[in-house]
PDB file of C-alpha atoms in Angstrom:
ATOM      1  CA  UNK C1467      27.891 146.839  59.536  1.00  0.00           C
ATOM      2  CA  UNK C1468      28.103 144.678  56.702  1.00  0.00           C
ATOM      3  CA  UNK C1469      31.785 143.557  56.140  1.00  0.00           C
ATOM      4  CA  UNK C1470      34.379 140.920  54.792  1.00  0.00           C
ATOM      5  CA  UNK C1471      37.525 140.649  56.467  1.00  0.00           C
ATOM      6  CA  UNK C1472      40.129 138.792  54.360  1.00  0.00           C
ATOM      7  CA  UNK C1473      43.211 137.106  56.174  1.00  0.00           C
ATOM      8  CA  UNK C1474      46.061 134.199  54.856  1.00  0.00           C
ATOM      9  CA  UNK C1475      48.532 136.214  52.708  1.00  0.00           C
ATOM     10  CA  UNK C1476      51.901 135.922  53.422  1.00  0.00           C
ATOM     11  CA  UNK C1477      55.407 135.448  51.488  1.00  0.00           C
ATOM     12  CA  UNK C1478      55.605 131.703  49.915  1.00  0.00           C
ATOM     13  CA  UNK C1479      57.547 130.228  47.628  1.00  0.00           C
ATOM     14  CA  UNK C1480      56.814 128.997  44.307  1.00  0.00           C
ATOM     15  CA  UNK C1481      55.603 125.625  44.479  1.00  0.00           C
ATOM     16  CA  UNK C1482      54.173 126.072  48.069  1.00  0.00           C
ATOM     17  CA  UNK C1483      50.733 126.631  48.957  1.00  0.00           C
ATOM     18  CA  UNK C1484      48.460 129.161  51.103  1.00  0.00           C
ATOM     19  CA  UNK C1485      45.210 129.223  52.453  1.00  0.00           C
ATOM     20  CA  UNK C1486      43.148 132.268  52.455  1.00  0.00           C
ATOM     21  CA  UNK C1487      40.069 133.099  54.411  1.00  0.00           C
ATOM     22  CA  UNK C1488      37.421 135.656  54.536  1.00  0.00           C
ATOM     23  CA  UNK C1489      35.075 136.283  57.660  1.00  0.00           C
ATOM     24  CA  UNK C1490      31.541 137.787  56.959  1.00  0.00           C
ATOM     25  CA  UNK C1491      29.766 139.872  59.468  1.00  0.00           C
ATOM     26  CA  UNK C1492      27.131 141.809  59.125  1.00  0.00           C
ATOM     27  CA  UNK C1493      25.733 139.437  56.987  1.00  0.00           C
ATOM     28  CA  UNK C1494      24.169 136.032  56.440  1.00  0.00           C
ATOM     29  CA  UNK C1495      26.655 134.622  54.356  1.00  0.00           C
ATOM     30  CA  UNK C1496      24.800 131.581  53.078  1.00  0.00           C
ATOM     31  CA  UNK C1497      22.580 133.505  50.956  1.00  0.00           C
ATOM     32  CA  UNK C1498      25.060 134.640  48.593  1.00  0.00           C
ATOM     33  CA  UNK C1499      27.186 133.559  46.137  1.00  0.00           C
ATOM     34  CA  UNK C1500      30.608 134.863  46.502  1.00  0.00           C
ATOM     35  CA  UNK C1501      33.871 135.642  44.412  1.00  0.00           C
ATOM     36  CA  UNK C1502      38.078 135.493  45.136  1.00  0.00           C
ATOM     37  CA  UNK C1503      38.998 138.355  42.843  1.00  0.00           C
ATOM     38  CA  UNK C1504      42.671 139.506  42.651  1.00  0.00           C
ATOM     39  CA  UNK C1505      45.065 142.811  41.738  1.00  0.00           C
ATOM     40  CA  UNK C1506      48.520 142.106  41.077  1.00  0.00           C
ATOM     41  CA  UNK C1507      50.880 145.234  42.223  1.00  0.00           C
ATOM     42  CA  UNK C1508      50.419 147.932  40.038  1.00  0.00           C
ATOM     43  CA  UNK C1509      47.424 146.291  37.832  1.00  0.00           C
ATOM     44  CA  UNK C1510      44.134 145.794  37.027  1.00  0.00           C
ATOM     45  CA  UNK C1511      41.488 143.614  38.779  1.00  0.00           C
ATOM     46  CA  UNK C1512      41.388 139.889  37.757  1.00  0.00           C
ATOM     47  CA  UNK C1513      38.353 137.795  38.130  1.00  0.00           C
ATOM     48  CA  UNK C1514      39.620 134.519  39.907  1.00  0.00           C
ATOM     49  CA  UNK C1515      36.795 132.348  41.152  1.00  0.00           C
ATOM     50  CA  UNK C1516      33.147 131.683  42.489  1.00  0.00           C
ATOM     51  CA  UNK C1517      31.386 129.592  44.536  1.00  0.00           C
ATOM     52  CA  UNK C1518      27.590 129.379  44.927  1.00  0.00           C
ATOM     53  CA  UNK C1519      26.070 130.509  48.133  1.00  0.00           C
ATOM     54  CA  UNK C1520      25.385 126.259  49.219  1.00  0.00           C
ATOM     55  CA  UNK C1521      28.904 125.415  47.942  1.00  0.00           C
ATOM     56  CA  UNK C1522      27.602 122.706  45.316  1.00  0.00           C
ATOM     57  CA  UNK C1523      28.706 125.083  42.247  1.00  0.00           C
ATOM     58  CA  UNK C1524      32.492 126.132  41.976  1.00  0.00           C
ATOM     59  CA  UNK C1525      34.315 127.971  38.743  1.00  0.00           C
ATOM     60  CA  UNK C1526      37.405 128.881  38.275  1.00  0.00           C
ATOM     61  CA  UNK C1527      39.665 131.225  35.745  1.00  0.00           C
ATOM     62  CA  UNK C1528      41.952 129.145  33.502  1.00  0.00           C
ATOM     63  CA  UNK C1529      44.856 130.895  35.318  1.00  0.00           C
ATOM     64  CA  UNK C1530      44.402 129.023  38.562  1.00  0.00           C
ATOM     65  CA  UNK C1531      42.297 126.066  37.098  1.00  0.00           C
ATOM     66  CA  UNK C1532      43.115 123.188  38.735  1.00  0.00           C
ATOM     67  CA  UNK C1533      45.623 124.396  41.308  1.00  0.00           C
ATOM     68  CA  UNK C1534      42.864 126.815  43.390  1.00  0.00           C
ATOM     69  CA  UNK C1535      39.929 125.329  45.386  1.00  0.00           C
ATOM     70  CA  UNK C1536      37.033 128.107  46.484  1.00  0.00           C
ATOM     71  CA  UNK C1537      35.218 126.634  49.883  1.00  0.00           C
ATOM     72  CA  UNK C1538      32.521 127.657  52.258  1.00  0.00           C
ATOM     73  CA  UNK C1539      31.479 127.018  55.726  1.00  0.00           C
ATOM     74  CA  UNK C1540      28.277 128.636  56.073  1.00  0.00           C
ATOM     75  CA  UNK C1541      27.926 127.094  59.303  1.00  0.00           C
ATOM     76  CA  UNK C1542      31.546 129.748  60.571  1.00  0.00           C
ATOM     77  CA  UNK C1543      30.650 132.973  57.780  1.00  0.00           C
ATOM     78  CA  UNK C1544      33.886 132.305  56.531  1.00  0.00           C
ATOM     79  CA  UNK C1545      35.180 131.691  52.882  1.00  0.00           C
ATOM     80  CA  UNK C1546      38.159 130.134  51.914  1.00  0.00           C
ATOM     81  CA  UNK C1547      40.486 130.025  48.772  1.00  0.00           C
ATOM     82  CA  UNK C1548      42.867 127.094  49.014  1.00  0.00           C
ATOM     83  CA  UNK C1549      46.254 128.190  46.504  1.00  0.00           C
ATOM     84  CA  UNK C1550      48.662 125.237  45.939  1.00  0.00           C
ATOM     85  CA  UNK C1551      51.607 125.141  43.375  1.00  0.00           C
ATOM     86  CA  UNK C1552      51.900 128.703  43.446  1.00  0.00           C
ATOM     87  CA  UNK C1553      53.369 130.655  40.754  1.00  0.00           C
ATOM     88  CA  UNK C1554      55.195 134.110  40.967  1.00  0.00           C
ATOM     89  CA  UNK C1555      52.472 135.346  38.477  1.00  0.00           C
ATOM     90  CA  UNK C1556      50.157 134.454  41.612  1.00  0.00           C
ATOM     91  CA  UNK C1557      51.557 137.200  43.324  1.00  0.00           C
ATOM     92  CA  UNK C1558      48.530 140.014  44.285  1.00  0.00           C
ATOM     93  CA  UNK C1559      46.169 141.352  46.279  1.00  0.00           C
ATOM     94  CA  UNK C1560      43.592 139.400  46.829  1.00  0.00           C
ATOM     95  CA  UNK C1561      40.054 140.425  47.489  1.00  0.00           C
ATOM     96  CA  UNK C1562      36.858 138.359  48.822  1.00  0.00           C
ATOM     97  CA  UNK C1563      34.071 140.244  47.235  1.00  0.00           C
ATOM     98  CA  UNK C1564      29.910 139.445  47.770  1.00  0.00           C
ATOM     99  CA  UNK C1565      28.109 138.847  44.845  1.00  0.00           C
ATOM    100  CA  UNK C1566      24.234 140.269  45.012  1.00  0.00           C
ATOM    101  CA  UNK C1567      23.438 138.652  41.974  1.00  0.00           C
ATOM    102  CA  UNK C1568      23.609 139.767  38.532  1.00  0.00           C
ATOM    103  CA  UNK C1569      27.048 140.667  38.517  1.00  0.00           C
ATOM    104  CA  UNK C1570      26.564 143.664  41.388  1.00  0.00           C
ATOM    105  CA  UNK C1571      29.776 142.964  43.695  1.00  0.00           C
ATOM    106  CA  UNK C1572      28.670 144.959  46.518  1.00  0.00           C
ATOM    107  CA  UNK C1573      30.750 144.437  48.860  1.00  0.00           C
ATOM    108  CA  UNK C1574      34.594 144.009  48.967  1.00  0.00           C
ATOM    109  CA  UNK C1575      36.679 142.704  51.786  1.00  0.00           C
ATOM    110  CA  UNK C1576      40.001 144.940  52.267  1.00  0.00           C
ATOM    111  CA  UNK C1577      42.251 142.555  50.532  1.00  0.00           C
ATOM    112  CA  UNK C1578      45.317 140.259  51.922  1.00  0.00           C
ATOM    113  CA  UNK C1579      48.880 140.315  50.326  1.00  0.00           C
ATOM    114  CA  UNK C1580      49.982 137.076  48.854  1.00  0.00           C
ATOM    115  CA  UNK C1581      53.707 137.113  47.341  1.00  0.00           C
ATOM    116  CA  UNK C1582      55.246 134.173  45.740  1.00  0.00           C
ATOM    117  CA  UNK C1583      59.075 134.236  45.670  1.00  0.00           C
TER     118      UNK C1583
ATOM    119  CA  UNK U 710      45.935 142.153  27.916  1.00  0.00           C
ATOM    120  CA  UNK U 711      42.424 142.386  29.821  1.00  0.00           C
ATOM    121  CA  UNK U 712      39.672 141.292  28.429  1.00  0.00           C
ATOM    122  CA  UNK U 713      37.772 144.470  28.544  1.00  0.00           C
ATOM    123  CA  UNK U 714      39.382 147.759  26.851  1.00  0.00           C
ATOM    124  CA  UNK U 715      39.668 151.056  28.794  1.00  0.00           C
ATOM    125  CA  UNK U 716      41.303 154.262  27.868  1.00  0.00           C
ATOM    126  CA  UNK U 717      44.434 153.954  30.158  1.00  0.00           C
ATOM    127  CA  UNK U 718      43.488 157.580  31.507  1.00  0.00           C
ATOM    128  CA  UNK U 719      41.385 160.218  30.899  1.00  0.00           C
ATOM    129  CA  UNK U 720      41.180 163.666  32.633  1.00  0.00           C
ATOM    130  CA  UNK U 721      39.113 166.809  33.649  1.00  0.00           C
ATOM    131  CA  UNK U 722      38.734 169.501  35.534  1.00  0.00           C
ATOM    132  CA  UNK U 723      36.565 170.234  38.073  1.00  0.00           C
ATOM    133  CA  UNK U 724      33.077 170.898  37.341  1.00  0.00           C
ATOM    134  CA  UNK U 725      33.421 169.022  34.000  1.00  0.00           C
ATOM    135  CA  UNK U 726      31.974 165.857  32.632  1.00  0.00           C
ATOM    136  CA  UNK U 727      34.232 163.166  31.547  1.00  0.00           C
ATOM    137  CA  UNK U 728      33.406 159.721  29.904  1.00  0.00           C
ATOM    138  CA  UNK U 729      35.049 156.387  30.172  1.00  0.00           C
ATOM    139  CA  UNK U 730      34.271 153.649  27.342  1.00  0.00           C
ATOM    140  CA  UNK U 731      34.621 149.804  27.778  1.00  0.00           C
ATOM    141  CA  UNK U 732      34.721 147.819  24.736  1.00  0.00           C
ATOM    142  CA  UNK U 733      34.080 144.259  24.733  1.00  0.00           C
ATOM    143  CA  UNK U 734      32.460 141.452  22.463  1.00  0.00           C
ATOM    144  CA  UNK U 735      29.390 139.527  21.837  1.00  0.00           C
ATOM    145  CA  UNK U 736      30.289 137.328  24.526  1.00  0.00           C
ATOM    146  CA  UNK U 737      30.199 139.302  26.884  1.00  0.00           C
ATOM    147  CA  UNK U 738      28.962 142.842  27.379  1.00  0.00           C
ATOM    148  CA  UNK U 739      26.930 142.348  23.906  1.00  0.00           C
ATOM    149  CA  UNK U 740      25.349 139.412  25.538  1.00  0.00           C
ATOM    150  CA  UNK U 741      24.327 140.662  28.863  1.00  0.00           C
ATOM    151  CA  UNK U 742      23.523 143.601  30.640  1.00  0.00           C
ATOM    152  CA  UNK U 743      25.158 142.764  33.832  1.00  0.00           C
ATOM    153  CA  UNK U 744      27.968 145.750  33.407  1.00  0.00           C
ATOM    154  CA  UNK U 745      29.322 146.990  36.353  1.00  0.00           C
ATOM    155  CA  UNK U 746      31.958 149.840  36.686  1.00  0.00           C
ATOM    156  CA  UNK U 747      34.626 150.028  40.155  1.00  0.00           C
ATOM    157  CA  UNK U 748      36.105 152.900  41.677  1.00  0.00           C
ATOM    158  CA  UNK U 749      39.655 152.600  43.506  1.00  0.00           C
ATOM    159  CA  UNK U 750      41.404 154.940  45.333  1.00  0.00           C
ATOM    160  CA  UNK U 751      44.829 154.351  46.138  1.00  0.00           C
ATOM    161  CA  UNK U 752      45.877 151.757  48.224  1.00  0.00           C
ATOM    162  CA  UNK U 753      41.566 150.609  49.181  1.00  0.00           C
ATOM    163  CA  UNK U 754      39.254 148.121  47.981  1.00  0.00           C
ATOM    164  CA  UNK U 755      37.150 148.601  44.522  1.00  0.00           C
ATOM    165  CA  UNK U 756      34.062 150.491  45.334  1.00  0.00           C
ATOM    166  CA  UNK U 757      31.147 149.754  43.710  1.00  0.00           C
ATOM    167  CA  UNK U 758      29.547 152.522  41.325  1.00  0.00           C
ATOM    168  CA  UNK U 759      27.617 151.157  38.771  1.00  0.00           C
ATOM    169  CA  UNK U 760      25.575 147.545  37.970  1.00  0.00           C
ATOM    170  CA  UNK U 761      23.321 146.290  36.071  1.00  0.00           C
ATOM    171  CA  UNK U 762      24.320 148.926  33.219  1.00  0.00           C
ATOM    172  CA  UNK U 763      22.732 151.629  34.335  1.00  0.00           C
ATOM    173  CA  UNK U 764      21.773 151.514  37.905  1.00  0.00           C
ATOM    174  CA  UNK U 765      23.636 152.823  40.934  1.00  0.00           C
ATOM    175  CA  UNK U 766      24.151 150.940  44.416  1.00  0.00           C
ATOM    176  CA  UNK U 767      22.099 153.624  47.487  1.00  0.00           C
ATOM    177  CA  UNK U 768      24.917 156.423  48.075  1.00  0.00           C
ATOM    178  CA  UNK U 769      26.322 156.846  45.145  1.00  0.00           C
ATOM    179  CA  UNK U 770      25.584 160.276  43.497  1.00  0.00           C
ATOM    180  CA  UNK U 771      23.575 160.423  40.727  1.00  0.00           C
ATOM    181  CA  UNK U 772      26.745 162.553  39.241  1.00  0.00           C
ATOM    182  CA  UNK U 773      27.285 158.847  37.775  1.00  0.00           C
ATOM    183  CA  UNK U 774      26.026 157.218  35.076  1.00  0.00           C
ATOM    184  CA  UNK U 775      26.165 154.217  33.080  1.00  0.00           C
ATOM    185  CA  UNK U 776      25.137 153.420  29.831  1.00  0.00           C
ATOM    186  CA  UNK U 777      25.867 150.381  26.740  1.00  0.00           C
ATOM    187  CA  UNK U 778      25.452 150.240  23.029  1.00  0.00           C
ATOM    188  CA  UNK U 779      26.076 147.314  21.283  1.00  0.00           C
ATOM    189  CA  UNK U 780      29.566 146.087  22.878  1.00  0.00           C
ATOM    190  CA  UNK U 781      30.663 148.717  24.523  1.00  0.00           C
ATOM    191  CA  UNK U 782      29.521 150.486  28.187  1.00  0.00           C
ATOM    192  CA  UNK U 783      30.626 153.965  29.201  1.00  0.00           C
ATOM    193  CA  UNK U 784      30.475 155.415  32.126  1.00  0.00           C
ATOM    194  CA  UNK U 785      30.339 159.136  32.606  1.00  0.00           C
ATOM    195  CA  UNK U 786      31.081 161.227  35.576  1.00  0.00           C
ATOM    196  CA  UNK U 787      29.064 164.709  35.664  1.00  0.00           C
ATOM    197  CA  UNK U 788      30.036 168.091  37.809  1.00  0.00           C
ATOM    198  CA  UNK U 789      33.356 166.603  38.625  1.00  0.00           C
ATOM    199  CA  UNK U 790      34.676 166.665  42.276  1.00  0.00           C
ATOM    200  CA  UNK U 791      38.613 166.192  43.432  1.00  0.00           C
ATOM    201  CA  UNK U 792      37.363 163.370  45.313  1.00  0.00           C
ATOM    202  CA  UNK U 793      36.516 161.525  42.083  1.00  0.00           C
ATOM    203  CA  UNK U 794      40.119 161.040  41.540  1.00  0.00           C
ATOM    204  CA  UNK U 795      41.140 157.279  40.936  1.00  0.00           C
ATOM    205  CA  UNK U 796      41.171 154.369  38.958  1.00  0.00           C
ATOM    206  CA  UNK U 797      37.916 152.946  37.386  1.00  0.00           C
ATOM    207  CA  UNK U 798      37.319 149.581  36.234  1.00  0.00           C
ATOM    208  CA  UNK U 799      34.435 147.832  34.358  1.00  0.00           C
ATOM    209  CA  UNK U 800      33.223 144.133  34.913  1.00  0.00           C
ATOM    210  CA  UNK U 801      30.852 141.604  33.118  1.00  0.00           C
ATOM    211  CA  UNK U 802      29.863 138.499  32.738  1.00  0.00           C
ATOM    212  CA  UNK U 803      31.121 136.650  30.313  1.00  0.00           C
ATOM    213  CA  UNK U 804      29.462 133.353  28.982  1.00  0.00           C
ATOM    214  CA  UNK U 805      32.164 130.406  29.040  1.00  0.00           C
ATOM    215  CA  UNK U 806      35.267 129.049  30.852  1.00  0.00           C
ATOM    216  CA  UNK U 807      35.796 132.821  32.112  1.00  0.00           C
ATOM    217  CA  UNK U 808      33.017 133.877  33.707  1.00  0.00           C
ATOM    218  CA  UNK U 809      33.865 137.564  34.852  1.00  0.00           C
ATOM    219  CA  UNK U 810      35.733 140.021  33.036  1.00  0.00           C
ATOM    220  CA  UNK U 811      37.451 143.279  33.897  1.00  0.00           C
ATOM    221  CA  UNK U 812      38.842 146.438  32.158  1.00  0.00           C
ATOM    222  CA  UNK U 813      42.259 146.904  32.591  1.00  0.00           C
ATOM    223  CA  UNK U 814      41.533 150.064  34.880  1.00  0.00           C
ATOM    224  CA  UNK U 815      41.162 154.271  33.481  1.00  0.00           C
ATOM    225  CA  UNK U 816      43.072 156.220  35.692  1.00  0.00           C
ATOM    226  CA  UNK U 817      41.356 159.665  36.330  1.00  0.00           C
ATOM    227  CA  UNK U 818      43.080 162.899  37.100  1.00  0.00           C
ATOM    228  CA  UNK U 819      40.740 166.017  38.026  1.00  0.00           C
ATOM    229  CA  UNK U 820      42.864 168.364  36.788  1.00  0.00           C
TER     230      UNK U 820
END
């Protein structure tokens, strides 16, 4: 079964940082390119970053730009999102979601809870 | 404000067909035709309905459709079921700094 497993939320406060992973299975994870996308409580989805299926090509929204790193190990299936100098706007759930190409998000891990306050 | 524009919610009863617009810009759903459309159910991960416009992911009944003209997609939703209660969102690419986009969600209520 094909499936992404997120894990890492937890309660932080602002101005700490978390690191989020997601664990493929099902899958060869190095032949996709892959997105963090997140839901605050009680809103809409927000597009947060992706990362190409080597690694080599990383974006980012301007909302996390410089504070968020996406990361890959290939090598483990896993997927990371490093968040530092968190914000309570930063608050969410966040989602690891597999990219098929062409915008088709397939598949979408369950989601992990990250609250800043 | 999201960058894509959804009706906030839309309803219908069962049976019926219902249609759910997303209105963008040049930059984005103008530009490509790599529309998607989500389907949430409370408290579960976005399901995947709709990409590429028009063309739907194995599983999905063909109840669902997508379309775009110009800068704005629609989906609609034929022979509606109580299951197809939820929230629906719409994605695309978007060239620049931001490069995906969502609707800020249409929440619909089979009546």
């Amino acid at each position: 079964e094909v499936q992404l497993v997120e894990s890492g939320g937890a309660l932080v406060q602002p101005g700490g940082s978390l690191r989020l992973s997601c664990a493929a299975s099902g899958f060869t994870l190095s032949s996709y390119w892959m997105h963090w996308v997140r839901q605050p409580p009680g809103k809409g989805l927000v597009w947060v970053s992706r990362i190409s299926d080597g690694g080599g090509s990383t974006t980012y929204a301007d909302s996390v730009k410089g504070r968020f790193a996406i990361s890959r190990d290939n090598a483990k299936n896993i997927l990371y999102l490093q968040m530092n100098s968190l914000r309570a706007e930063d608050t969410a759930v966040y989602y690891c979601v597999r990219d098929f190409g062409a915008n088709r998000m397939d598949v979408w891990g369950q989601g992990t809870t990250v609250t800043v306050s | 404000q999201s960058a894509l524009t959804q009706p906030a919610s839309v309803s219908g009863s069962p049976g019926q067909s219902i249609t759910i617009s997303c209105t963008g810009t040049s930059s984005d759903i103008g530009a490509y035709n790599y529309v998607s459309w989500f389907q949430q159910h409370p408290g579960k991960a976005p399901k995947l309905i709709i990409y590429e416009v028009s063309s739907r992911p194995s599983g999905v009944p063909d109840r669902f459709s997508g379309s775009k003209s110009g800068n704005t997609a629609s989906l609609t939703i034929s022979g509606l079921q109580a299951d197809d209660e939820g929230d629906y969102y719409c994605s695309s690419y978007r060239s620049g700094a931001t490069l995906v986009v969502f609707g800020g969600g249409t929440k619909l209520t089979v009546l």
